Amino acid sequence: MTSPRDESPTATNSNPSSTPRHRILVILGTRPEAIKLAPVIQALRSRPFCRALDTLVCVTAQHRTMLDQVLNAFEIQPEFDLDVMRPGQALSDLSSRIIGALAPVFDEVKPSLAIVQGDTTTTICASLTSFYSGVPLAHVEAGLRTRDMQAPFPEEANRVLTSRLASLHFPPTDWAASNLREEGIRDETIITTGNTGIDALFQTRAGLEAGKLASVAPQLRGGKKLIVVTAHRRENLGAALDEICRAVLQLSRRDDIEILWPVHPNPRVRKTVRETVCGRANVSLLEPLDYVSFVDLIQRAHLIITDSGGIQEEAPSLGKPVLVLRETTERPEGVEAGTVKLVGTGTATIVREAIRLLDDEDEYGRMARIRNPYGDGRASSRIAQRISTFLGV
Ligand code: UD1
Ligand code: UDP
């Protein structure tokens, strides 16, 4: 495959008396994009890169409250805020709002490079807008694949299409890099960096340990084992989420555990969870926690049950066993490392696997080991370095 713009662009406002400066436009819209791009933004805005690069942030606000939680945690004030979120938004409406609002931002900024992350609607819409504007694109967390366009839906399609449009690819792992090579992407445009989510995690854990960051996550009483649950995938809405809720109900009958579930604000998630799980002993439904508090919470968890992508990456670094509520994953490294197990969405399997981890100490010990398949916490500085080389600074 050939990339749309492989040559390094020239600086936008070169001035013979000062260093030429390039503008970089970072576009993000959801909670996970913000968590994983915050360290990249910090790296690009720190020495030595800040001498030659102006890094501007445009949030689509595909998520509103959950995005703002992360922007606050990392003290990021976006230069542009498109404020597109609507309750229960449909993919096509959301996409047209993002592209319509983003094109004028590209016209105004005239960036030398655009940066996107992951596989959301914001990611693919920003990638398209960048392509239409003739601006080279860098893709953070490139190369994740399930090879099934329906799972996760629509994320698999979003990341495949973004890879076709990008000029620079930053896969987190060797496996992700090999996926890109198999699709014909040129080797010299692929830089394996580790996952920037691990940079965010290590930074936040260090802040908590040093007492510089504070958590408001609930504390448990009475020495119970904490199980953290999250669920939001579009392909799990409906019958699968119903099954997941029934599993949580069955587990909640044990008196040696306490289940905390920060519930995704998607109205379809909330309706099912409230109708099935609300008011049960040993289960607390919470609002989404700010990132710092969530990191504190999963550090205290005994077990995590989730369909989240980001949590699958964080848990191995913390040595926390994860049961993944999906049939397939684009993150096989955590499964190979032994911390993550795919259990699907059937009630019986979820309950059986959770009980095994609660009652079988050997099985628990095998899964609860710290591994770092997703990086060493320095992915963002590798990305900043490669971007500055790409821009010739
Ligand atoms: C999106 C991403 C998914 C990611 C998930 C992270 C796509 C296609 N999917 O999920 O990959 O894992 O975000 O959470 O982009 N809502 C709020 N406040 C918020 C956020 C959401 O009220 O801060 C509600 C709104 O009613 C919104 C709904 O949740 O319409 C769904 O949000 P949306 O971003 O469309 O979710 P997904 O596409 O399911
Ligand atoms: N997270 C958070 N608060 C919560 C639940 C999750 O800050 O209440 C963080 C979590 O640590 C991870 C990210 O959100 O970094 C995952 O986001 P999500 O599951 O919404 O999206 P995905 O990773 O599946 O795309």
Short mmCIF file of N, CA and C and ligand atoms in Angstrom, two decimals, residues 30-32 62-67 85-89 91 94 119-122 154-155 158 232-234 264-267, ligand 1:
data_model
loop_
_atom_site.label_atom_id
_atom_site.label_comp_id
_atom_site.label_asym_id
_atom_site.label_seq_id
_atom_site.Cartn_x
_atom_site.Cartn_y
_atom_site.Cartn_z
N THR A 30 -13.35 10.55 22.63
CA THR A 30 -13.92 9.72 23.68
C THR A 30 -12.95 9.58 24.86
N ARG A 31 -13.47 8.99 25.92
CA ARG A 31 -12.63 8.77 27.12
C ARG A 31 -11.34 8.01 26.80
N PRO A 32 -11.42 6.84 26.13
CA PRO A 32 -10.15 6.13 25.93
C PRO A 32 -9.16 6.87 25.04
N GLN A 62 -17.30 13.64 21.21
CA GLN A 62 -18.19 12.49 20.97
C GLN A 62 -18.71 11.99 22.32
N HIS A 63 -17.85 11.97 23.32
CA HIS A 63 -18.25 11.85 24.72
C HIS A 63 -18.17 13.22 25.35
N ARG A 64 -19.09 13.54 26.25
CA ARG A 64 -18.99 14.85 26.89
C ARG A 64 -18.44 14.71 28.32
N THR A 65 -19.27 14.12 29.20
CA THR A 65 -18.83 14.07 30.61
C THR A 65 -17.57 13.22 30.78
N MET A 66 -17.54 12.06 30.13
CA MET A 66 -16.40 11.16 30.34
C MET A 66 -15.13 11.74 29.72
N LEU A 67 -15.27 12.49 28.65
CA LEU A 67 -14.11 13.16 28.06
C LEU A 67 -13.60 14.25 28.99
N MET A 85 -21.66 15.65 20.93
CA MET A 85 -22.41 14.52 21.52
C MET A 85 -23.92 14.79 21.64
N ARG A 86 -24.72 13.79 21.30
CA ARG A 86 -26.18 13.82 21.53
C ARG A 86 -26.54 12.54 22.25
N PRO A 87 -27.59 12.57 23.09
CA PRO A 87 -27.99 11.33 23.78
C PRO A 87 -28.36 10.24 22.77
N GLY A 88 -27.86 9.04 22.99
CA GLY A 88 -28.20 7.90 22.13
C GLY A 88 -27.82 8.10 20.68
N GLN A 89 -26.70 8.75 20.42
CA GLN A 89 -26.34 9.14 19.05
C GLN A 89 -26.18 7.93 18.13
N LEU A 91 -24.57 6.26 14.66
CA LEU A 91 -23.24 6.39 14.06
C LEU A 91 -23.23 7.35 12.88
N LEU A 94 -23.70 11.04 14.02
CA LEU A 94 -22.49 11.46 14.72
C LEU A 94 -21.37 11.73 13.71
N ASP A 119 -9.85 3.61 17.33
CA ASP A 119 -10.81 3.06 16.37
C ASP A 119 -12.23 3.57 16.54
N THR A 120 -12.37 4.77 17.06
CA THR A 120 -13.73 5.27 17.32
C THR A 120 -14.29 6.00 16.10
N THR A 121 -15.53 6.46 16.22
CA THR A 121 -16.12 7.28 15.16
C THR A 121 -15.29 8.55 14.96
N THR A 122 -14.83 9.14 16.05
CA THR A 122 -13.96 10.31 15.93
C THR A 122 -12.70 9.97 15.14
N PRO A 154 -18.49 -0.75 15.40
CA PRO A 154 -17.84 -0.70 14.09
C PRO A 154 -16.33 -0.52 14.18
N GLU A 155 -15.74 -0.79 15.34
CA GLU A 155 -14.34 -0.41 15.57
C GLU A 155 -13.36 -1.12 14.63
N ASN A 158 -13.26 0.72 11.50
CA ASN A 158 -12.65 2.04 11.70
C ASN A 158 -11.12 1.94 11.70
N HIS A 232 -19.95 -1.96 27.82
CA HIS A 232 -20.54 -0.93 26.97
C HIS A 232 -20.53 -1.25 25.48
N ARG A 233 -19.88 -2.34 25.04
CA ARG A 233 -19.71 -2.56 23.60
C ARG A 233 -21.05 -2.62 22.88
N ARG A 234 -21.10 -1.97 21.71
CA ARG A 234 -22.35 -1.94 20.94
C ARG A 234 -22.86 -3.35 20.64
N HIS A 264 -21.62 2.77 32.21
CA HIS A 264 -21.43 3.63 31.03
C HIS A 264 -22.69 4.46 30.82
N PRO A 265 -22.56 5.75 30.45
CA PRO A 265 -23.77 6.58 30.32
C PRO A 265 -24.63 6.31 29.09
N ASN A 266 -24.22 5.42 28.22
CA ASN A 266 -25.09 5.07 27.08
C ASN A 266 -26.47 4.67 27.62
N PRO A 267 -27.55 5.36 27.16
CA PRO A 267 -28.89 5.09 27.72
C PRO A 267 -29.29 3.62 27.60
C1 UD1 B 1 -17.56 4.62 21.84
C2 UD1 B 1 -16.56 3.94 20.89
C3 UD1 B 1 -15.99 2.69 21.54
C4 UD1 B 1 -15.38 3.00 22.89
C5 UD1 B 1 -16.41 3.70 23.75
C6 UD1 B 1 -15.71 4.12 25.01
C7 UD1 B 1 -17.25 4.28 18.58
C8 UD1 B 1 -17.80 3.67 17.36
N1 UD1 B 1 -17.23 3.52 19.67
O1 UD1 B 1 -18.63 3.73 22.08
O2 UD1 B 1 -14.98 2.14 20.71
O3 UD1 B 1 -15.00 1.79 23.48
O4 UD1 B 1 -16.91 4.87 23.08
O5 UD1 B 1 -16.57 4.39 26.05
O6 UD1 B 1 -16.83 5.40 18.54
N2 UD1 B 1 -22.75 9.26 26.70
C9 UD1 B 1 -22.95 10.27 27.62
N3 UD1 B 1 -21.85 10.90 28.14
C10 UD1 B 1 -20.59 10.59 27.80
C11 UD1 B 1 -20.39 9.55 26.86
C12 UD1 B 1 -21.48 8.91 26.31
O7 UD1 B 1 -24.06 10.59 27.97
O8 UD1 B 1 -19.65 11.19 28.31
C13 UD1 B 1 -23.92 8.56 26.14
C14 UD1 B 1 -24.64 9.39 25.07
O9 UD1 B 1 -26.01 9.17 25.15
C15 UD1 B 1 -24.07 8.78 23.77
C16 UD1 B 1 -23.97 7.33 24.17
O10 UD1 B 1 -23.52 7.34 25.52
O11 UD1 B 1 -24.93 9.02 22.69
C17 UD1 B 1 -23.06 6.48 23.33
O12 UD1 B 1 -21.79 7.11 23.16
P1 UD1 B 1 -20.88 6.69 21.91
O13 UD1 B 1 -19.58 7.40 21.91
O14 UD1 B 1 -21.69 6.81 20.66
O15 UD1 B 1 -20.60 5.17 22.31
P2 UD1 B 1 -20.11 3.94 21.51
O16 UD1 B 1 -20.06 4.23 20.05
O17 UD1 B 1 -20.90 2.78 21.96
#
